[in-house]
Amino acid sequence: MIETLQYYWTFPFVRYALIVGVLIALCSSLFGVTLVLKRLSYLGDGLSHVAFGAMSVATVLRLADSLLLVLPVTVLCAVLLLRGGRSAKIRGDAFLGILSVGALALGYLVVNLFSATPNLAGDVCSTLFGSTSILTLTGAEVRLCAVLAVVVVLLFLLLYHKIFAVTFDEAFARACGMGAGRWQLLLAVLIAVIIVLAMYLVGSLLISALILFPALAAMRVCRSFLGVTVCAAVFSVVCAAGGILTAVLAGTPVGATIVAVDLAGFLLFWGVGALRGAA
């Protein structure tokens, strides 16, 4: 197996997939903890549908870089959901449901009506489940993903205390003059960036796994916010790398394999937490 891995390591697409996969998994786990604690984990699933709709439009328009359309649209919808949805007549999960399902349906409709690709089903499946996207990355896409991921991680580290305050007690943060609204806006933008990046890794339908499984697994064995965050980051990175290598060796879909490894790790941590509780 080691010789096989060394052989595959000589191919650039495997190295690119590992680099991007680890960076995206790291970003997703950091902000996944915040989303789970604030009970906004459904936001990742909703925004992933929006990103799919934008990606479909970008495909039909034959944009050289689909991120130029997908990223701004997803950021805008994230801001609307976290900021504008509170004062709208249709609130909360209902507003998110309408937006996500509408974007998913319209995206698929646009692709069916206007796309000239001979392999429509394959392209849609790749976007939804990430089966081949991560293995066809170019050097420019890897550099862009790396830059965006580094920016997200640095912002999380620099704003850690403010994110902590807004996560656990937003009302107290507002009372202290911390400007919780600004941090909510920044959080929406960063989550949208993570969602768009994660589409390359696991596809739009499996993005929630990168947000949920690491955070929930870490919460089974750690008790502090810092401990959960660090544990979730390590868990996510290890599972992403393990999933990509397993997919390359076994020839299985990358996105689904990563999620399967995440699920196995979550069940392991759940068992460890149950044993500790019993002890």
PDB file of N, CA and C in Angstrom, residues 75-155:
ATOM      1  N   VAL A  75     -22.184  34.744  -0.925  1.00  0.00           N
ATOM      2  CA  VAL A  75     -21.957  35.715   0.165  1.00  0.00           C
ATOM      3  C   VAL A  75     -23.192  36.582   0.377  1.00  0.00           C
ATOM      4  N   LEU A  76     -23.781  37.059  -0.711  1.00  0.00           N
ATOM      5  CA  LEU A  76     -24.976  37.893  -0.608  1.00  0.00           C
ATOM      6  C   LEU A  76     -26.113  37.145   0.083  1.00  0.00           C
ATOM      7  N   CYS A  77     -26.331  35.898  -0.300  1.00  0.00           N
ATOM      8  CA  CYS A  77     -27.404  35.114   0.313  1.00  0.00           C
ATOM      9  C   CYS A  77     -27.112  34.827   1.789  1.00  0.00           C
ATOM     10  N   ALA A  78     -25.843  34.613   2.129  1.00  0.00           N
ATOM     11  CA  ALA A  78     -25.491  34.392   3.538  1.00  0.00           C
ATOM     12  C   ALA A  78     -25.788  35.625   4.374  1.00  0.00           C
ATOM     13  N   VAL A  79     -25.475  36.793   3.842  1.00  0.00           N
ATOM     14  CA  VAL A  79     -25.761  38.042   4.554  1.00  0.00           C
ATOM     15  C   VAL A  79     -27.269  38.224   4.721  1.00  0.00           C
ATOM     16  N   LEU A  80     -28.029  37.946   3.669  1.00  0.00           N
ATOM     17  CA  LEU A  80     -29.479  38.069   3.751  1.00  0.00           C
ATOM     18  C   LEU A  80     -30.064  37.124   4.786  1.00  0.00           C
ATOM     19  N   LEU A  81     -29.519  35.917   4.860  1.00  0.00           N
ATOM     20  CA  LEU A  81     -30.054  34.929   5.791  1.00  0.00           C
ATOM     21  C   LEU A  81     -29.746  35.278   7.239  1.00  0.00           C
ATOM     22  N   LEU A  82     -28.523  35.736   7.505  1.00  0.00           N
ATOM     23  CA  LEU A  82     -28.129  36.022   8.880  1.00  0.00           C
ATOM     24  C   LEU A  82     -28.554  37.402   9.364  1.00  0.00           C
ATOM     25  N   ARG A  83     -28.684  38.347   8.447  1.00  0.00           N
ATOM     26  CA  ARG A  83     -29.023  39.711   8.849  1.00  0.00           C
ATOM     27  C   ARG A  83     -30.445  40.103   8.470  1.00  0.00           C
ATOM     28  N   GLY A  84     -30.807  39.878   7.198  1.00  0.00           N
ATOM     29  CA  GLY A  84     -32.114  40.331   6.744  1.00  0.00           C
ATOM     30  C   GLY A  84     -33.250  39.407   7.108  1.00  0.00           C
ATOM     31  N   GLY A  85     -32.938  38.107   7.291  1.00  0.00           N
ATOM     32  CA  GLY A  85     -34.002  37.158   7.569  1.00  0.00           C
ATOM     33  C   GLY A  85     -34.721  37.401   8.871  1.00  0.00           C
ATOM     34  N   ARG A  86     -34.068  38.089   9.826  1.00  0.00           N
ATOM     35  CA  ARG A  86     -34.680  38.302  11.134  1.00  0.00           C
ATOM     36  C   ARG A  86     -35.854  39.268  11.069  1.00  0.00           C
ATOM     37  N   SER A  87     -35.779  40.243  10.172  1.00  0.00           N
ATOM     38  CA  SER A  87     -36.824  41.253  10.097  1.00  0.00           C
ATOM     39  C   SER A  87     -37.802  40.998   8.960  1.00  0.00           C
ATOM     40  N   ALA A  88     -37.579  39.941   8.200  1.00  0.00           N
ATOM     41  CA  ALA A  88     -38.453  39.651   7.070  1.00  0.00           C
ATOM     42  C   ALA A  88     -39.757  39.030   7.555  1.00  0.00           C
ATOM     43  N   LYS A  89     -40.782  39.088   6.698  1.00  0.00           N
ATOM     44  CA  LYS A  89     -42.054  38.487   7.047  1.00  0.00           C
ATOM     45  C   LYS A  89     -41.958  36.965   7.071  1.00  0.00           C
ATOM     46  N   ILE A  90     -41.105  36.412   6.210  1.00  0.00           N
ATOM     47  CA  ILE A  90     -40.832  34.976   6.241  1.00  0.00           C
ATOM     48  C   ILE A  90     -39.506  34.790   6.958  1.00  0.00           C
ATOM     49  N   ARG A  91     -39.534  34.207   8.131  1.00  0.00           N
ATOM     50  CA  ARG A  91     -38.361  34.208   8.993  1.00  0.00           C
ATOM     51  C   ARG A  91     -37.699  32.835   9.056  1.00  0.00           C
ATOM     52  N   GLY A  92     -36.463  32.873   9.522  1.00  0.00           N
ATOM     53  CA  GLY A  92     -35.739  31.686   9.944  1.00  0.00           C
ATOM     54  C   GLY A  92     -35.656  30.572   8.931  1.00  0.00           C
ATOM     55  N   ASP A  93     -35.985  29.355   9.417  1.00  0.00           N
ATOM     56  CA  ASP A  93     -35.801  28.180   8.583  1.00  0.00           C
ATOM     57  C   ASP A  93     -36.729  28.171   7.369  1.00  0.00           C
ATOM     58  N   ALA A  94     -37.893  28.817   7.458  1.00  0.00           N
ATOM     59  CA  ALA A  94     -38.798  28.877   6.306  1.00  0.00           C
ATOM     60  C   ALA A  94     -38.175  29.682   5.174  1.00  0.00           C
ATOM     61  N   PHE A  95     -37.569  30.820   5.506  1.00  0.00           N
ATOM     62  CA  PHE A  95     -36.903  31.648   4.508  1.00  0.00           C
ATOM     63  C   PHE A  95     -35.741  30.896   3.877  1.00  0.00           C
ATOM     64  N   LEU A  96     -34.988  30.186   4.711  1.00  0.00           N
ATOM     65  CA  LEU A  96     -33.858  29.405   4.210  1.00  0.00           C
ATOM     66  C   LEU A  96     -34.338  28.287   3.296  1.00  0.00           C
ATOM     67  N   GLY A  97     -35.437  27.626   3.674  1.00  0.00           N
ATOM     68  CA  GLY A  97     -35.969  26.546   2.859  1.00  0.00           C
ATOM     69  C   GLY A  97     -36.400  27.028   1.487  1.00  0.00           C
ATOM     70  N   ILE A  98     -37.082  28.160   1.451  1.00  0.00           N
ATOM     71  CA  ILE A  98     -37.523  28.711   0.167  1.00  0.00           C
ATOM     72  C   ILE A  98     -36.324  29.059  -0.709  1.00  0.00           C
ATOM     73  N   LEU A  99     -35.325  29.704  -0.112  1.00  0.00           N
ATOM     74  CA  LEU A  99     -34.151  30.129  -0.873  1.00  0.00           C
ATOM     75  C   LEU A  99     -33.353  28.944  -1.391  1.00  0.00           C
ATOM     76  N   SER A 100     -33.106  27.955  -0.524  1.00  0.00           N
ATOM     77  CA  SER A 100     -32.255  26.832  -0.907  1.00  0.00           C
ATOM     78  C   SER A 100     -32.928  25.926  -1.937  1.00  0.00           C
ATOM     79  N   VAL A 101     -34.185  25.576  -1.696  1.00  0.00           N
ATOM     80  CA  VAL A 101     -34.887  24.703  -2.638  1.00  0.00           C
ATOM     81  C   VAL A 101     -35.102  25.414  -3.975  1.00  0.00           C
ATOM     82  N   GLY A 102     -35.440  26.711  -3.919  1.00  0.00           N
ATOM     83  CA  GLY A 102     -35.621  27.463  -5.158  1.00  0.00           C
ATOM     84  C   GLY A 102     -34.344  27.546  -5.971  1.00  0.00           C
ATOM     85  N   ALA A 103     -33.218  27.805  -5.303  1.00  0.00           N
ATOM     86  CA  ALA A 103     -31.937  27.896  -6.006  1.00  0.00           C
ATOM     87  C   ALA A 103     -31.549  26.550  -6.606  1.00  0.00           C
ATOM     88  N   LEU A 104     -31.780  25.463  -5.856  1.00  0.00           N
ATOM     89  CA  LEU A 104     -31.433  24.131  -6.350  1.00  0.00           C
ATOM     90  C   LEU A 104     -32.264  23.775  -7.586  1.00  0.00           C
ATOM     91  N   ALA A 105     -33.564  24.033  -7.518  1.00  0.00           N
ATOM     92  CA  ALA A 105     -34.439  23.710  -8.640  1.00  0.00           C
ATOM     93  C   ALA A 105     -34.136  24.567  -9.866  1.00  0.00           C
ATOM     94  N   LEU A 106     -33.958  25.877  -9.658  1.00  0.00           N
ATOM     95  CA  LEU A 106     -33.679  26.763 -10.782  1.00  0.00           C
ATOM     96  C   LEU A 106     -32.326  26.448 -11.412  1.00  0.00           C
ATOM     97  N   GLY A 107     -31.340  26.102 -10.577  1.00  0.00           N
ATOM     98  CA  GLY A 107     -30.030  25.743 -11.112  1.00  0.00           C
ATOM     99  C   GLY A 107     -30.092  24.529 -12.008  1.00  0.00           C
ATOM    100  N   TYR A 108     -30.803  23.502 -11.562  1.00  0.00           N
ATOM    101  CA  TYR A 108     -30.931  22.289 -12.385  1.00  0.00           C
ATOM    102  C   TYR A 108     -31.739  22.563 -13.648  1.00  0.00           C
ATOM    103  N   LEU A 109     -32.761  23.417 -13.521  1.00  0.00           N
ATOM    104  CA  LEU A 109     -33.582  23.766 -14.691  1.00  0.00           C
ATOM    105  C   LEU A 109     -32.763  24.523 -15.724  1.00  0.00           C
ATOM    106  N   VAL A 110     -31.953  25.469 -15.275  1.00  0.00           N
ATOM    107  CA  VAL A 110     -31.121  26.255 -16.188  1.00  0.00           C
ATOM    108  C   VAL A 110     -30.136  25.362 -16.932  1.00  0.00           C
ATOM    109  N   VAL A 111     -29.516  24.440 -16.203  1.00  0.00           N
ATOM    110  CA  VAL A 111     -28.558  23.536 -16.839  1.00  0.00           C
ATOM    111  C   VAL A 111     -29.234  22.669 -17.894  1.00  0.00           C
ATOM    112  N   ASN A 112     -30.426  22.165 -17.587  1.00  0.00           N
ATOM    113  CA  ASN A 112     -31.144  21.316 -18.537  1.00  0.00           C
ATOM    114  C   ASN A 112     -31.569  22.082 -19.786  1.00  0.00           C
ATOM    115  N   LEU A 113     -31.949  23.344 -19.620  1.00  0.00           N
ATOM    116  CA  LEU A 113     -32.466  24.116 -20.748  1.00  0.00           C
ATOM    117  C   LEU A 113     -31.372  24.675 -21.649  1.00  0.00           C
ATOM    118  N   PHE A 114     -30.262  25.095 -21.050  1.00  0.00           N
ATOM    119  CA  PHE A 114     -29.286  25.867 -21.821  1.00  0.00           C
ATOM    120  C   PHE A 114     -27.909  25.225 -21.940  1.00  0.00           C
ATOM    121  N   SER A 115     -27.627  24.218 -21.169  1.00  0.00           N
ATOM    122  CA  SER A 115     -26.296  23.626 -21.233  1.00  0.00           C
ATOM    123  C   SER A 115     -26.123  22.814 -22.514  1.00  0.00           C
ATOM    124  N   ALA A 116     -24.937  22.947 -23.135  1.00  0.00           N
ATOM    125  CA  ALA A 116     -24.639  22.219 -24.372  1.00  0.00           C
ATOM    126  C   ALA A 116     -23.700  21.043 -24.131  1.00  0.00           C
ATOM    127  N   THR A 117     -23.413  20.729 -22.881  1.00  0.00           N
ATOM    128  CA  THR A 117     -22.479  19.650 -22.575  1.00  0.00           C
ATOM    129  C   THR A 117     -23.096  18.299 -22.915  1.00  0.00           C
ATOM    130  N   PRO A 118     -22.320  17.367 -23.458  1.00  0.00           N
ATOM    131  CA  PRO A 118     -22.868  16.045 -23.811  1.00  0.00           C
ATOM    132  C   PRO A 118     -23.099  15.147 -22.603  1.00  0.00           C
ATOM    133  N   ASN A 119     -22.471  15.476 -21.467  1.00  0.00           N
ATOM    134  CA  ASN A 119     -22.587  14.632 -20.276  1.00  0.00           C
ATOM    135  C   ASN A 119     -23.243  15.424 -19.152  1.00  0.00           C
ATOM    136  N   LEU A 120     -24.500  15.798 -19.370  1.00  0.00           N
ATOM    137  CA  LEU A 120     -25.210  16.637 -18.407  1.00  0.00           C
ATOM    138  C   LEU A 120     -25.356  15.949 -17.059  1.00  0.00           C
ATOM    139  N   ALA A 121     -25.769  14.682 -17.068  1.00  0.00           N
ATOM    140  CA  ALA A 121     -25.974  13.958 -15.812  1.00  0.00           C
ATOM    141  C   ALA A 121     -24.671  13.842 -15.023  1.00  0.00           C
ATOM    142  N   GLY A 122     -23.577  13.586 -15.728  1.00  0.00           N
ATOM    143  CA  GLY A 122     -22.288  13.472 -15.056  1.00  0.00           C
ATOM    144  C   GLY A 122     -21.840  14.780 -14.443  1.00  0.00           C
ATOM    145  N   ASP A 123     -22.034  15.894 -15.147  1.00  0.00           N
ATOM    146  CA  ASP A 123     -21.645  17.199 -14.626  1.00  0.00           C
ATOM    147  C   ASP A 123     -22.458  17.574 -13.394  1.00  0.00           C
ATOM    148  N   VAL A 124     -23.766  17.322 -13.449  1.00  0.00           N
ATOM    149  CA  VAL A 124     -24.623  17.630 -12.303  1.00  0.00           C
ATOM    150  C   VAL A 124     -24.250  16.767 -11.108  1.00  0.00           C
ATOM    151  N   CYS A 125     -24.009  15.494 -11.351  1.00  0.00           N
ATOM    152  CA  CYS A 125     -23.632  14.581 -10.265  1.00  0.00           C
ATOM    153  C   CYS A 125     -22.315  15.007  -9.638  1.00  0.00           C
ATOM    154  N   SER A 126     -21.369  15.436 -10.468  1.00  0.00           N
ATOM    155  CA  SER A 126     -20.079  15.892  -9.950  1.00  0.00           C
ATOM    156  C   SER A 126     -20.234  17.124  -9.073  1.00  0.00           C
ATOM    157  N   THR A 127     -21.093  18.046  -9.484  1.00  0.00           N
ATOM    158  CA  THR A 127     -21.315  19.257  -8.690  1.00  0.00           C
ATOM    159  C   THR A 127     -22.033  18.941  -7.386  1.00  0.00           C
ATOM    160  N   LEU A 128     -22.971  18.015  -7.429  1.00  0.00           N
ATOM    161  CA  LEU A 128     -23.745  17.685  -6.234  1.00  0.00           C
ATOM    162  C   LEU A 128     -22.950  16.853  -5.241  1.00  0.00           C
ATOM    163  N   PHE A 129     -22.164  15.903  -5.735  1.00  0.00           N
ATOM    164  CA  PHE A 129     -21.490  14.959  -4.849  1.00  0.00           C
ATOM    165  C   PHE A 129     -19.971  15.060  -4.871  1.00  0.00           C
ATOM    166  N   GLY A 130     -19.427  15.971  -5.698  1.00  0.00           N
ATOM    167  CA  GLY A 130     -17.981  16.171  -5.682  1.00  0.00           C
ATOM    168  C   GLY A 130     -17.179  14.971  -6.117  1.00  0.00           C
ATOM    169  N   SER A 131     -17.694  14.171  -7.030  1.00  0.00           N
ATOM    170  CA  SER A 131     -17.034  12.911  -7.373  1.00  0.00           C
ATOM    171  C   SER A 131     -15.724  13.109  -8.125  1.00  0.00           C
ATOM    172  N   THR A 132     -15.635  14.139  -8.951  1.00  0.00           N
ATOM    173  CA  THR A 132     -14.411  14.328  -9.744  1.00  0.00           C
ATOM    174  C   THR A 132     -13.812  15.718  -9.608  1.00  0.00           C
ATOM    175  N   SER A 133     -14.554  16.677  -9.052  1.00  0.00           N
ATOM    176  CA  SER A 133     -14.085  18.063  -9.030  1.00  0.00           C
ATOM    177  C   SER A 133     -12.742  18.206  -8.342  1.00  0.00           C
ATOM    178  N   ILE A 134     -12.579  17.538  -7.218  1.00  0.00           N
ATOM    179  CA  ILE A 134     -11.360  17.693  -6.433  1.00  0.00           C
ATOM    180  C   ILE A 134     -10.152  17.092  -7.145  1.00  0.00           C
ATOM    181  N   LEU A 135     -10.381  16.170  -8.090  1.00  0.00           N
ATOM    182  CA  LEU A 135      -9.281  15.516  -8.794  1.00  0.00           C
ATOM    183  C   LEU A 135      -8.974  16.172 -10.128  1.00  0.00           C
ATOM    184  N   THR A 136      -9.644  17.268 -10.436  1.00  0.00           N
ATOM    185  CA  THR A 136      -9.390  17.967 -11.701  1.00  0.00           C
ATOM    186  C   THR A 136      -8.992  19.419 -11.460  1.00  0.00           C
ATOM    187  N   LEU A 137      -8.488  19.716 -10.276  1.00  0.00           N
ATOM    188  CA  LEU A 137      -8.105  21.084  -9.951  1.00  0.00           C
ATOM    189  C   LEU A 137      -6.852  21.496 -10.715  1.00  0.00           C
ATOM    190  N   THR A 138      -6.832  22.743 -11.142  1.00  0.00           N
ATOM    191  CA  THR A 138      -5.642  23.301 -11.784  1.00  0.00           C
ATOM    192  C   THR A 138      -4.762  23.966 -10.727  1.00  0.00           C
ATOM    193  N   GLY A 139      -3.541  24.283 -11.123  1.00  0.00           N
ATOM    194  CA  GLY A 139      -2.637  24.954 -10.193  1.00  0.00           C
ATOM    195  C   GLY A 139      -3.176  26.294  -9.728  1.00  0.00           C
ATOM    196  N   ALA A 140      -3.816  27.041 -10.638  1.00  0.00           N
ATOM    197  CA  ALA A 140      -4.382  28.343 -10.273  1.00  0.00           C
ATOM    198  C   ALA A 140      -5.507  28.188  -9.259  1.00  0.00           C
ATOM    199  N   GLU A 141      -6.357  27.169  -9.433  1.00  0.00           N
ATOM    200  CA  GLU A 141      -7.452  26.936  -8.483  1.00  0.00           C
ATOM    201  C   GLU A 141      -6.914  26.534  -7.117  1.00  0.00           C
ATOM    202  N   VAL A 142      -5.856  25.752  -7.098  1.00  0.00           N
ATOM    203  CA  VAL A 142      -5.251  25.353  -5.827  1.00  0.00           C
ATOM    204  C   VAL A 142      -4.689  26.569  -5.099  1.00  0.00           C
ATOM    205  N   ARG A 143      -4.011  27.447  -5.839  1.00  0.00           N
ATOM    206  CA  ARG A 143      -3.457  28.652  -5.209  1.00  0.00           C
ATOM    207  C   ARG A 143      -4.565  29.554  -4.677  1.00  0.00           C
ATOM    208  N   LEU A 144      -5.650  29.695  -5.441  1.00  0.00           N
ATOM    209  CA  LEU A 144      -6.773  30.517  -4.984  1.00  0.00           C
ATOM    210  C   LEU A 144      -7.404  29.928  -3.732  1.00  0.00           C
ATOM    211  N   CYS A 145      -7.642  28.617  -3.733  1.00  0.00           N
ATOM    212  CA  CYS A 145      -8.204  27.965  -2.553  1.00  0.00           C
ATOM    213  C   CYS A 145      -7.285  28.107  -1.346  1.00  0.00           C
ATOM    214  N   ALA A 146      -5.979  27.990  -1.578  1.00  0.00           N
ATOM    215  CA  ALA A 146      -5.019  28.120  -0.489  1.00  0.00           C
ATOM    216  C   ALA A 146      -5.042  29.521   0.100  1.00  0.00           C
ATOM    217  N   VAL A 147      -5.085  30.538  -0.762  1.00  0.00           N
ATOM    218  CA  VAL A 147      -5.121  31.924  -0.280  1.00  0.00           C
ATOM    219  C   VAL A 147      -6.386  32.186   0.528  1.00  0.00           C
ATOM    220  N   LEU A 148      -7.532  31.779  -0.009  1.00  0.00           N
ATOM    221  CA  LEU A 148      -8.792  31.985   0.697  1.00  0.00           C
ATOM    222  C   LEU A 148      -8.810  31.235   2.029  1.00  0.00           C
ATOM    223  N   ALA A 149      -8.300  30.010   2.041  1.00  0.00           N
ATOM    224  CA  ALA A 149      -8.280  29.222   3.266  1.00  0.00           C
ATOM    225  C   ALA A 149      -7.373  29.854   4.321  1.00  0.00           C
ATOM    226  N   VAL A 150      -6.213  30.339   3.904  1.00  0.00           N
ATOM    227  CA  VAL A 150      -5.296  30.994   4.850  1.00  0.00           C
ATOM    228  C   VAL A 150      -5.933  32.254   5.429  1.00  0.00           C
ATOM    229  N   VAL A 151      -6.625  33.023   4.590  1.00  0.00           N
ATOM    230  CA  VAL A 151      -7.300  34.229   5.075  1.00  0.00           C
ATOM    231  C   VAL A 151      -8.369  33.872   6.106  1.00  0.00           C
ATOM    232  N   VAL A 152      -9.150  32.833   5.825  1.00  0.00           N
ATOM    233  CA  VAL A 152     -10.210  32.412   6.753  1.00  0.00           C
ATOM    234  C   VAL A 152      -9.615  31.977   8.092  1.00  0.00           C
ATOM    235  N   VAL A 153      -8.554  31.173   8.055  1.00  0.00           N
ATOM    236  CA  VAL A 153      -7.938  30.688   9.297  1.00  0.00           C
ATOM    237  C   VAL A 153      -7.325  31.844  10.084  1.00  0.00           C
ATOM    238  N   LEU A 154      -6.641  32.756   9.398  1.00  0.00           N
ATOM    239  CA  LEU A 154      -6.033  33.897  10.085  1.00  0.00           C
ATOM    240  C   LEU A 154      -7.095  34.784  10.741  1.00  0.00           C
ATOM    241  N   LEU A 155      -8.195  35.020  10.034  1.00  0.00           N
ATOM    242  CA  LEU A 155      -9.272  35.817  10.616  1.00  0.00           C
ATOM    243  C   LEU A 155      -9.869  35.131  11.835  1.00  0.00           C
TER     244      LEU A 155
END
